[in-house]
Coordinates of C-alpha atoms in Angstrom, one line a residue:
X1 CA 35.4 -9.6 0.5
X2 CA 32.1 -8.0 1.9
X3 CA 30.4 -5.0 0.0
X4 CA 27.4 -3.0 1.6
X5 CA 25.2 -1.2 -0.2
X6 CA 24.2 2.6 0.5
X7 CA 20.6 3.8 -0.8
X8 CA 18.8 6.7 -0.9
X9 CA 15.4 7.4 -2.1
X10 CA 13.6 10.6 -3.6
X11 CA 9.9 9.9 -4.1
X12 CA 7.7 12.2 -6.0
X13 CA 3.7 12.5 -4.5
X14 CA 1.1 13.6 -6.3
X15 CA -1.2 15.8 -4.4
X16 CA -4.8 15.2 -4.2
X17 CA -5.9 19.2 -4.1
X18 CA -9.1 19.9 -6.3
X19 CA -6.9 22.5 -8.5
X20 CA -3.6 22.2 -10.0
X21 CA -0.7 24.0 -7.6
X22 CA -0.6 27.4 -9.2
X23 CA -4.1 27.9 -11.4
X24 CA -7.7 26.9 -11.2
X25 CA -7.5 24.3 -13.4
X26 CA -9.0 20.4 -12.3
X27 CA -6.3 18.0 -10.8
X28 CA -7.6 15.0 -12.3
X29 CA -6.3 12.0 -13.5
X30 CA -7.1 11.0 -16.8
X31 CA -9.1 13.0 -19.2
X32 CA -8.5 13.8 -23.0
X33 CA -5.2 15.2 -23.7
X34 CA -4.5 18.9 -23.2
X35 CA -8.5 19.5 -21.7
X36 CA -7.2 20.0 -17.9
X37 CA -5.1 23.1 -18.7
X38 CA -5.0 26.5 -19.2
X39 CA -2.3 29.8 -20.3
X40 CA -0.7 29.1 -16.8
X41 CA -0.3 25.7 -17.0
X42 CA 1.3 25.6 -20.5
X43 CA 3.4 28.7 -19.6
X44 CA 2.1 31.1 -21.4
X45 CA 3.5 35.2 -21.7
X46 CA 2.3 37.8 -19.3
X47 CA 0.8 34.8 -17.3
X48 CA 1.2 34.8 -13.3
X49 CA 0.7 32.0 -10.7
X50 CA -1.1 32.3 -7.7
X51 CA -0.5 29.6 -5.3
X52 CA -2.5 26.9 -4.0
X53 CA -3.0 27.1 0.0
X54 CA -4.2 23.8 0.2
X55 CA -0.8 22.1 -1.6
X56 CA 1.1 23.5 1.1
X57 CA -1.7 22.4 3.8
X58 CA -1.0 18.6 2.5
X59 CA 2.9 19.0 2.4
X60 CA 3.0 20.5 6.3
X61 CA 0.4 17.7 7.3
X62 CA 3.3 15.0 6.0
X63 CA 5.7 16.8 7.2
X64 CA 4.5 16.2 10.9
X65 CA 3.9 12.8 9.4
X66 CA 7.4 12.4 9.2
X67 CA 8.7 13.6 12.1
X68 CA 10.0 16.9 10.4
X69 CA 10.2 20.4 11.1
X70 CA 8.2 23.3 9.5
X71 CA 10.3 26.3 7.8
X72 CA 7.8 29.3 9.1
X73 CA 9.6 31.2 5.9
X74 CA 10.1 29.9 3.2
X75 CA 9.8 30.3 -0.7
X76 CA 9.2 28.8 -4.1
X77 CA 12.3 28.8 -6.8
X78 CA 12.6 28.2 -10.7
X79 CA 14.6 25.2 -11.5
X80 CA 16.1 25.5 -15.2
X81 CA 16.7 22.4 -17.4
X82 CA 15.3 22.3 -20.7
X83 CA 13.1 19.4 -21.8
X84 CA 10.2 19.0 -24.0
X85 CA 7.6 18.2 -21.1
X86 CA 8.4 21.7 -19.2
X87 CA 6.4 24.2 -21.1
X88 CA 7.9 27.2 -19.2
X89 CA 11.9 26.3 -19.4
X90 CA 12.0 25.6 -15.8
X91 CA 9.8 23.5 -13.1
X92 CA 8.8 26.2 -10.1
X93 CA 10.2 23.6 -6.9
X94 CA 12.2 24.7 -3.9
X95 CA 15.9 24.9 -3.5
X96 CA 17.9 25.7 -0.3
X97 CA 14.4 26.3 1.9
X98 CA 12.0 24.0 1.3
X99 CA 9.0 23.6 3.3
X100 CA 10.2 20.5 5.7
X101 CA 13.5 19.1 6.9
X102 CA 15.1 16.8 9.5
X103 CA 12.4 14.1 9.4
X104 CA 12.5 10.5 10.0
X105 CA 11.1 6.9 9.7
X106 CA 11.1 4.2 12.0
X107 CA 12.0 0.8 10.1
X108 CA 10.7 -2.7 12.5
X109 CA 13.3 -5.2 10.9
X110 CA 14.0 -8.3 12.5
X111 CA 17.1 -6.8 14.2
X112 CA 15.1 -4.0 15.5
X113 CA 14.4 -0.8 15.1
X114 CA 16.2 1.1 11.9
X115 CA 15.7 4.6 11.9
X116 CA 15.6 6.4 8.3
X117 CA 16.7 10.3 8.1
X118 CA 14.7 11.8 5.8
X119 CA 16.5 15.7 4.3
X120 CA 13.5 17.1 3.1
X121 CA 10.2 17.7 2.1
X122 CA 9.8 19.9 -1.2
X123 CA 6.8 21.4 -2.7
X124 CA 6.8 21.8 -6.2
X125 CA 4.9 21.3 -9.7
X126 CA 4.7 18.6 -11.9
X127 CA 5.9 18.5 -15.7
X128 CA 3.7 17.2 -18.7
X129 CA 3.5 13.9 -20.5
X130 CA 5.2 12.9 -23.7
X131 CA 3.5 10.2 -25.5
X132 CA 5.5 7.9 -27.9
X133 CA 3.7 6.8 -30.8
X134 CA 4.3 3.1 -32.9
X135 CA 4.9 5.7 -35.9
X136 CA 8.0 7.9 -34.3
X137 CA 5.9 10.8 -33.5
X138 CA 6.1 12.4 -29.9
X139 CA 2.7 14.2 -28.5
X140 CA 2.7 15.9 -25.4
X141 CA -0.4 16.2 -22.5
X142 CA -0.2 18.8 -20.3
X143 CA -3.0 17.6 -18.2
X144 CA -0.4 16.5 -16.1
X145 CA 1.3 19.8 -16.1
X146 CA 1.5 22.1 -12.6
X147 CA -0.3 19.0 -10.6
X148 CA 1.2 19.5 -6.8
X149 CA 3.7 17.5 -5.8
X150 CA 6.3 17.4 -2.3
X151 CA 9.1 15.1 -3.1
X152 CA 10.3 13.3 0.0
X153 CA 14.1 12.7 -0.2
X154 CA 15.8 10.6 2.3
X155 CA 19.7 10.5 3.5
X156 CA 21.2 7.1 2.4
X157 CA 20.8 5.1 5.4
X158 CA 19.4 2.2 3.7
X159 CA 20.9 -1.3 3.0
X160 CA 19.3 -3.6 0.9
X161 CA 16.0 -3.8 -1.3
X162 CA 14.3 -5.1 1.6
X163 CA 14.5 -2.0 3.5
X164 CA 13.6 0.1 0.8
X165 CA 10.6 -1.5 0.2
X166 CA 9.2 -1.6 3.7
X167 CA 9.7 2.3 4.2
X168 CA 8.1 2.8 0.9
X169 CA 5.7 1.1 2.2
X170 CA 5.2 2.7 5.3
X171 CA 5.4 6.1 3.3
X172 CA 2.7 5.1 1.2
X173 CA 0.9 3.6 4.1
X174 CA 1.2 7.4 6.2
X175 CA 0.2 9.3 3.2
X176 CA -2.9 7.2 2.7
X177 CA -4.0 7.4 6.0
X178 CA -3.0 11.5 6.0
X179 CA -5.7 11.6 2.4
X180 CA -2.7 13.8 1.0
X181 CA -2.6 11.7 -2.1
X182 CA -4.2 8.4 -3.7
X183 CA -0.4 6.9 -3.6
X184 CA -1.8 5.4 -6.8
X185 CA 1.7 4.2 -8.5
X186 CA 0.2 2.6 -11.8
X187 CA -0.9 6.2 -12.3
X188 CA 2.3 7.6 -11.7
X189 CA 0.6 9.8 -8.3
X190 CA 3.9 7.9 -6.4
X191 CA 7.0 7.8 -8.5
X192 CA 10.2 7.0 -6.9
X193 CA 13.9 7.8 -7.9
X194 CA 17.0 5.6 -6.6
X195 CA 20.0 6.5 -5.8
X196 CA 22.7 3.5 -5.1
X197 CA 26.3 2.5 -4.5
X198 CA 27.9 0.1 -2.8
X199 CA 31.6 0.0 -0.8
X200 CA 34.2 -2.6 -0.2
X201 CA 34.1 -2.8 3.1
X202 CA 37.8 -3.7 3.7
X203 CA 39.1 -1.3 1.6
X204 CA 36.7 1.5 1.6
X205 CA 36.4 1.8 -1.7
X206 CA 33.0 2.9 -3.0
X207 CA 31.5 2.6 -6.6
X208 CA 30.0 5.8 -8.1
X209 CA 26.4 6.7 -7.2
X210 CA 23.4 5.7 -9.9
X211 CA 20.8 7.1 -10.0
X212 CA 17.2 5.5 -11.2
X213 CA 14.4 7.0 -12.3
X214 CA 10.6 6.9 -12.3
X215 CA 10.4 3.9 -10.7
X216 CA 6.8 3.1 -10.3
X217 CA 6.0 0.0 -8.5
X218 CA 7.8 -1.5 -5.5
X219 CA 8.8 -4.4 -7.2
X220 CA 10.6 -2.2 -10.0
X221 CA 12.4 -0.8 -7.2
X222 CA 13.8 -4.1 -5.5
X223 CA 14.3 -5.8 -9.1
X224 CA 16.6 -2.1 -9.8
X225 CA 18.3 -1.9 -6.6
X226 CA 19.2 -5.6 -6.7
X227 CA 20.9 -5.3 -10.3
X228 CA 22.5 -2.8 -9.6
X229 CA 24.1 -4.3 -6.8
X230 CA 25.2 -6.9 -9.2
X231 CA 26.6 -4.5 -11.6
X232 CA 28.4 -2.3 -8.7
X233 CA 29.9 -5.2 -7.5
X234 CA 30.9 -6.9 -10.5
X235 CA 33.6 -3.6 -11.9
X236 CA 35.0 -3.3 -8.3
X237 CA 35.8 -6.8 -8.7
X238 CA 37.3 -6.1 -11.8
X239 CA 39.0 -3.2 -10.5
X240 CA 37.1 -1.0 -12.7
X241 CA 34.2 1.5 -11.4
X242 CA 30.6 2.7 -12.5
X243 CA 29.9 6.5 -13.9
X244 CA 27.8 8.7 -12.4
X245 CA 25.0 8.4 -14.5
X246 CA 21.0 8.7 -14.6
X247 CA 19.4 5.0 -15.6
X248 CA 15.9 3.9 -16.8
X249 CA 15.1 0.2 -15.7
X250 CA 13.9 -2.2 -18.1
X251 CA 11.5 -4.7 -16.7
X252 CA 11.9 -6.6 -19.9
X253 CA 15.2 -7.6 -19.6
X254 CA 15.9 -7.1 -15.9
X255 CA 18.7 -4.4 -16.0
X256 CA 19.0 -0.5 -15.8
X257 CA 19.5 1.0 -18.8
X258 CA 22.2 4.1 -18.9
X259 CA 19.8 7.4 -19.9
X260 CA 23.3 10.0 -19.7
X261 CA 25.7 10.9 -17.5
X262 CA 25.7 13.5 -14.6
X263 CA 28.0 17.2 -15.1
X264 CA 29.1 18.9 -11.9
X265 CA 25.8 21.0 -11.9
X266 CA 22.6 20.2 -13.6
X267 CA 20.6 22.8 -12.8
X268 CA 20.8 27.0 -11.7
X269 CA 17.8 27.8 -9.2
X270 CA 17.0 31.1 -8.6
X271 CA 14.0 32.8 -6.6
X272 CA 10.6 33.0 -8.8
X273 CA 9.8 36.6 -8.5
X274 CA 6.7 35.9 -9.3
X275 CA 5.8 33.8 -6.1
X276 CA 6.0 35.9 -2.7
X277 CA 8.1 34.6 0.1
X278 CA 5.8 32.1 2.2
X279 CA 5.2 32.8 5.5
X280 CA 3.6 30.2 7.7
X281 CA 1.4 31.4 11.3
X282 CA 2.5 28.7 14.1
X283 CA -1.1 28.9 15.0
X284 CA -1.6 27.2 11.4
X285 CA 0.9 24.6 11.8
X286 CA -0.9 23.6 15.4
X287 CA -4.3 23.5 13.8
X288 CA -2.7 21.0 11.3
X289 CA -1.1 19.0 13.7
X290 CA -4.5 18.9 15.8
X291 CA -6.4 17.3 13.0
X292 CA -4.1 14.4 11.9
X293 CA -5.6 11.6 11.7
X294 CA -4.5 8.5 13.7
X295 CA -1.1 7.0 12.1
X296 CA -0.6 3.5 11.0
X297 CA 2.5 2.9 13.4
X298 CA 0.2 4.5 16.5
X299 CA -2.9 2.4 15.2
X300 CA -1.2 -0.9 15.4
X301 CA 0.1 -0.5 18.9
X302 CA -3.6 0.5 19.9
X303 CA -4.7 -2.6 18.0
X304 CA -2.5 -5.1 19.7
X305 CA -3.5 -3.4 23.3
X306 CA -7.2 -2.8 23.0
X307 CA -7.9 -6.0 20.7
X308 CA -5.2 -8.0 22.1
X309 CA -4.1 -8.9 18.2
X310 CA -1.1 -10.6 17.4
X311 CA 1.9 -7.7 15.9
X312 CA 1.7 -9.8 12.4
X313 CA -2.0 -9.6 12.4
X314 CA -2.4 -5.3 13.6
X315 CA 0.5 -4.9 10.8
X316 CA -1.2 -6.2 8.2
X317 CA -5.0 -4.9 9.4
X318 CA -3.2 -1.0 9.9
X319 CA -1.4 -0.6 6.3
X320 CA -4.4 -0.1 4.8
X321 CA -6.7 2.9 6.2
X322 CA -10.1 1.7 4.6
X323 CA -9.2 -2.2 6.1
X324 CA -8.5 -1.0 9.5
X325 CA -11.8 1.5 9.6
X326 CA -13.8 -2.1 8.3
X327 CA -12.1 -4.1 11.0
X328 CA -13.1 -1.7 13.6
X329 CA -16.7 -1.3 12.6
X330 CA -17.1 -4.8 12.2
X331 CA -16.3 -5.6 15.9
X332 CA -18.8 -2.8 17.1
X333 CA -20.7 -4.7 15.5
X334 CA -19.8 -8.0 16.9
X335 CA -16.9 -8.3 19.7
X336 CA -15.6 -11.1 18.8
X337 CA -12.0 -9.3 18.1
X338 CA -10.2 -12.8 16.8
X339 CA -12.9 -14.3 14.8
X340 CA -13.4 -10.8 13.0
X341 CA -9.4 -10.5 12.2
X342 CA -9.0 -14.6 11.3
X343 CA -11.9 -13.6 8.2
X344 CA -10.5 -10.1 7.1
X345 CA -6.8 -11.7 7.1
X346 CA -7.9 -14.8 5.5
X347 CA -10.8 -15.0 3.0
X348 CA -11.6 -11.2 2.9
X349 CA -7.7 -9.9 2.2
X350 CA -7.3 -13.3 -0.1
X351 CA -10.7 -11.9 -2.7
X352 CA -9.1 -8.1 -2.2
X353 CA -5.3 -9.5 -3.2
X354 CA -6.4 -11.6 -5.8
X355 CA -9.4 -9.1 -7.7
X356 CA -6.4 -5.7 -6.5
X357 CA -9.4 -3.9 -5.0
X358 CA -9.9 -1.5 -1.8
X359 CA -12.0 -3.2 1.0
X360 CA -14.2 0.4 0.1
X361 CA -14.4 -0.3 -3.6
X362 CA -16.2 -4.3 -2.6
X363 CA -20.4 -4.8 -1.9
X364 CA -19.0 -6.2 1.3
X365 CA -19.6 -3.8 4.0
X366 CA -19.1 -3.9 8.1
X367 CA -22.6 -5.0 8.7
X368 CA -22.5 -8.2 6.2
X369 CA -19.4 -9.6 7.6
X370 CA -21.1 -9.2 11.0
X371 CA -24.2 -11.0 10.0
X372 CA -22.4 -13.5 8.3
X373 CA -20.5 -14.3 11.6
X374 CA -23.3 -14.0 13.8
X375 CA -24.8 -16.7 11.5
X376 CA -21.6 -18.6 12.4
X377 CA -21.6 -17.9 15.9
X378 CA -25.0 -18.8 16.3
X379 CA -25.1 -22.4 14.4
X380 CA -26.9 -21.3 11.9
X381 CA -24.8 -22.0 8.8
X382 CA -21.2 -23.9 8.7
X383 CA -17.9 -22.4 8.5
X384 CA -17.9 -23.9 4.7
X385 CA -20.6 -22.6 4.3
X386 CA -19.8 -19.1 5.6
X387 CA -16.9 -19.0 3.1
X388 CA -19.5 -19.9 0.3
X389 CA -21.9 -17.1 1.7
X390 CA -18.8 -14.2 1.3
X391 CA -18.0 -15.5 -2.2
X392 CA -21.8 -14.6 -3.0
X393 CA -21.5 -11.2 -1.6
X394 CA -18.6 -10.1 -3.3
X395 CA -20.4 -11.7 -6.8
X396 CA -23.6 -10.6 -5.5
X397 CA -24.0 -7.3 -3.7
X398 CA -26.7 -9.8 -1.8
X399 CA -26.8 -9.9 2.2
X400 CA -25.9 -12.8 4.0
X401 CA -29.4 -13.7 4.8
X402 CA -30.4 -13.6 2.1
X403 CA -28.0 -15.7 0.3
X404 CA -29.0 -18.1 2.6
X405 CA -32.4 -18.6 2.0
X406 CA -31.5 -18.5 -1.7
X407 CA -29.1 -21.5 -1.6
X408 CA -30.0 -23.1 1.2
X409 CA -27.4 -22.9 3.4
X410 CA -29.0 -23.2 6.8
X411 CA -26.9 -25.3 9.2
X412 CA -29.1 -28.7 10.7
X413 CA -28.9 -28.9 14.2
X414 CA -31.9 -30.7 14.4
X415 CA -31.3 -33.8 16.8
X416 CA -33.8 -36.1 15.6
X417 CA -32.9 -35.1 11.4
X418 CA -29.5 -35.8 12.2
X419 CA -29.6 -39.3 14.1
X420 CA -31.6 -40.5 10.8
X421 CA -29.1 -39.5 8.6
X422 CA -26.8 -40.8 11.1
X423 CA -29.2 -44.2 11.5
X424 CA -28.7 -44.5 7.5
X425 CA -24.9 -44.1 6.7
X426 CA -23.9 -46.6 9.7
X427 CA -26.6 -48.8 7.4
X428 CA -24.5 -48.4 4.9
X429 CA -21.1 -49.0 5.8
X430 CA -20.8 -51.9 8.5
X431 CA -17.2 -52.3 7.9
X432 CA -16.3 -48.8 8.6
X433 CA -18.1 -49.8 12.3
X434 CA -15.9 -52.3 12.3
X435 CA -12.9 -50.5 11.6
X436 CA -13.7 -48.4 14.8
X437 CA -13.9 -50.7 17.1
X438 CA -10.7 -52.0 16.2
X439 CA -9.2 -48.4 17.1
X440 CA -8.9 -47.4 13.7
X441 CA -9.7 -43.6 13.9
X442 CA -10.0 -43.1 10.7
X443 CA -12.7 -44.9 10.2
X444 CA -14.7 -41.7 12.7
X445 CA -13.7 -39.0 10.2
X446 CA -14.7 -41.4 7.1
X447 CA -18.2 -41.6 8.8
X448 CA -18.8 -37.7 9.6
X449 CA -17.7 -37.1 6.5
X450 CA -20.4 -39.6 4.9
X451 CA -23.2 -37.9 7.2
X452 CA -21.9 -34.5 6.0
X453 CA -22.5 -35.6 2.3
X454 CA -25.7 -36.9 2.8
X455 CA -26.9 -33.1 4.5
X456 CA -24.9 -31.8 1.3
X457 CA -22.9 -30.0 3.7
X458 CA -25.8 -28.5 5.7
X459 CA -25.5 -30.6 8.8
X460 CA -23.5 -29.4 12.0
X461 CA -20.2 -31.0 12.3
X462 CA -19.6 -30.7 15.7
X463 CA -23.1 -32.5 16.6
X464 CA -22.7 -35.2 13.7
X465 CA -19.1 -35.7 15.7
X466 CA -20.4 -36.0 19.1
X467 CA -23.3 -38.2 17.7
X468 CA -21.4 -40.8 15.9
X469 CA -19.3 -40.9 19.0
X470 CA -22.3 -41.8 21.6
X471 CA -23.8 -44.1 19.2
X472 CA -21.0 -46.2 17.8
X473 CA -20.0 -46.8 21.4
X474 CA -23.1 -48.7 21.8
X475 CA -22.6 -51.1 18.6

């Protein structure tokens, strides 16, 4: 009996604006509790918003992002619910007109292309923070409260955990890349809701749709959608079926948690009167569209043609804006495309992975990559040695050079300093002669190896090789 799994997403996006979305007041992360607000943001009597032009900027720039089309009228509505973190009664958001609609991602699986719908793009305002203290008490920051957000909300066109994972990482990638928001999710600036069921797919039958909240890494996300699968499945199997409910997922013990159950209508929405109807110029929307920066989808095509990179390796060098804008000043710097991309994939992306920094938030810059290759390139130092050099910089803050001279690292290419070191191992090891001549080829990579630890790793492989070759053919 096969089941398939439907999935939509709703992901909430902090806006990077200086001010909050309807008052003056800082958009900044962090800070001490209840400093980065004022009467509007708390909801105070008699107090009016006035709305921030450069929110909605942001939300039509990923809006064309994603493929969507621009409401040229539109307006901003008051969504009721009652809940501690909402200082006015109700969140102002959009309803029936948001700002975007229609849009779509493009999904490279290994089947092909997977195209996502996505409904809409919403502007709206964030709520504040509850805090839970160890003693029972609940404090609330309302730093938090009226930050801009748009919430992207897809159809349910996905399939598995998988896919939602690579378009929420292409979404995160586009918005980067757009500097609409820091996509920061251990900060909470992308937050992303769930909403899964599954069908038999002989008899039609399909479980009741769950939703999961404030999801806030992509590995929360696959670890939710994947248990829920599990649980889906398991009461169809038992002839039995989920309720429609709103879930929390526990990270500590792997499952969703059930938060409360969903009535017919959760909300009323009606116009804020507060807030004038929105009307957008078309020369506007053109001027934004003008400005976008290059995507990540468009960058790696022009990465594979102009650098002739391999698809794996202009995926991985696009996703991140900063690492593409260091790959491509490091090979005006030196044109050596392949060598520059086998470094920032390997050694450079392994320090960023491991130490979860930005290539921007490093000492390394553009230029001291390109010395340290050109110091490659030119025989100066060793490829080891290389890899030693870029550990120092990253530790250091030092150049290349530098580093160098420091430890030195200079490469021997001497002739005459390496045939004595050469001269003095083969002294030393007779049998391993031997073994050579008897075609043991071993015995070759025992010997450059025994030259290379007598230069402490400063003489140049390739000569020691070539070397040893011309001389032991003469013994």
């Amino acid at each position: 009996m096969g089941y398939k799994t439907i999935i939509g997403l709703e992901i909430h996006t902090e806006l990077m604006t200086e001010t909050k979305m309807f008052c003056g007041c800082t958009n900044e992360f962090g800070g001490q509790a209840n400093t980065h607000c004022c009467p509007i943001c708390i909801g105070l009597p008699g107090t009016m918003p006035n709305i921030n032009k450069q929110a909605i900027e942001f939300a039509i720039k990923s809006g064309i992002a994603f493929n969507c089309d621009i409401n040229r009228n539109t307006r901003m509505d008051r969504k009721h619910y009652h809940y501690v973190d909402l200082p006015k009664g109700f969140q102002i958001s959009q309803d029936d007109n948001p700002l975007c609609v229609n849009g779509y991602v493009e999904l490279e699986l290994e089947e092909g292309i997977k195209k996502i719908d996505l409904e809409r793009i919403h502007l709206e305002e964030d709520t504040g923070k509850l805090n839970h203290t160890e003693s029972g008490e609940t404090l609330i920051d309302y730093n938090r409260a009226g930050v801009p957000l748009i919430e992207i909300v897809t159809r349910p066109d996905m399939n598995s955990a998988g896919e939602a994972r690579l378009f929420l990482e292409n979404l995160r990638s586009r918005l980067k890349y757009l500097e609409v928001s820091d996509v920061r999710m251990e900060q909470g600036s992308l937050r992303c809701d769930v909403n899964i069921n599954i069908m038999n797919e002989e008899t039609g039958v399909r479980s009741n749709i769950s939703e999961i909240k404030n999801l806030n890494s992509f590995r929360a996300v696959e670890r939710a959608i994947e248990a829920e699968e599990k649980r889906h499945r398991q009461l169809l199997e038992m002839g039995k079926n989920t309720i429609q409910d709103t879930r929390r997922w526990d990270e500590a013990v792997g499952e969703t948690v059930s938060m409360r159950e969903k009535g017919e209508s959760q909300y009323r929405y009606i116009p804020d009167s507060d807030i004038a109807p929105i009307e957008i110029d078309e020369e506007w929307i053109e001027e934004i569209e003008s400005n976008l920066p290059e995507l990540p989808h468009i960058k790696k095509e022009r990465f594979i043609s102009e650098y002739g990179l391999s698809e794996y390796d202009a995926e991985v060098l696009t996703q991140s804006r900063d690492l593409a804008i260091f790959y491509e000043s490091t090979t005006e710097l030196i044109q050596d495309y392949e060598m520059v991309s086998n470094w920032v994939m390997g050694d450079v992306l392994r320090r960023l992975n491991d130490e979860e920094l930005e290539i921007g938030e490093t000492p390394l810059t553009s230029e001291y990559l390109a010395e340290l290759l050109n110091l490659i390139k030119d025989d100066e130092i060793s490829n080891n040695a290389g890899k030693k050099i870029l550990r120092k910089v990253f530790e250091t803050g030092k150049d290349p050079k530098t580093i160098v001279k420091e430890e030195g690292l200079s490469q021997i290419s001497d002739e005459s300093a390496l045939l004595e070191m050469i001269e003095k191992v083969l002294d030393n090891n007779q049998q391993s002669i031997e073994d050579y001549k008897a075609g043991r080829d071993r015995a070759l990579g025992y010997l450059v190896g025994q030259v290379m630890k007598e230069s402490r790793g400063q003489a140049n492989p390739q000569m020691v090789n070539e070397k040893l070759k011309e001389i032991l053919e003469t013994k």
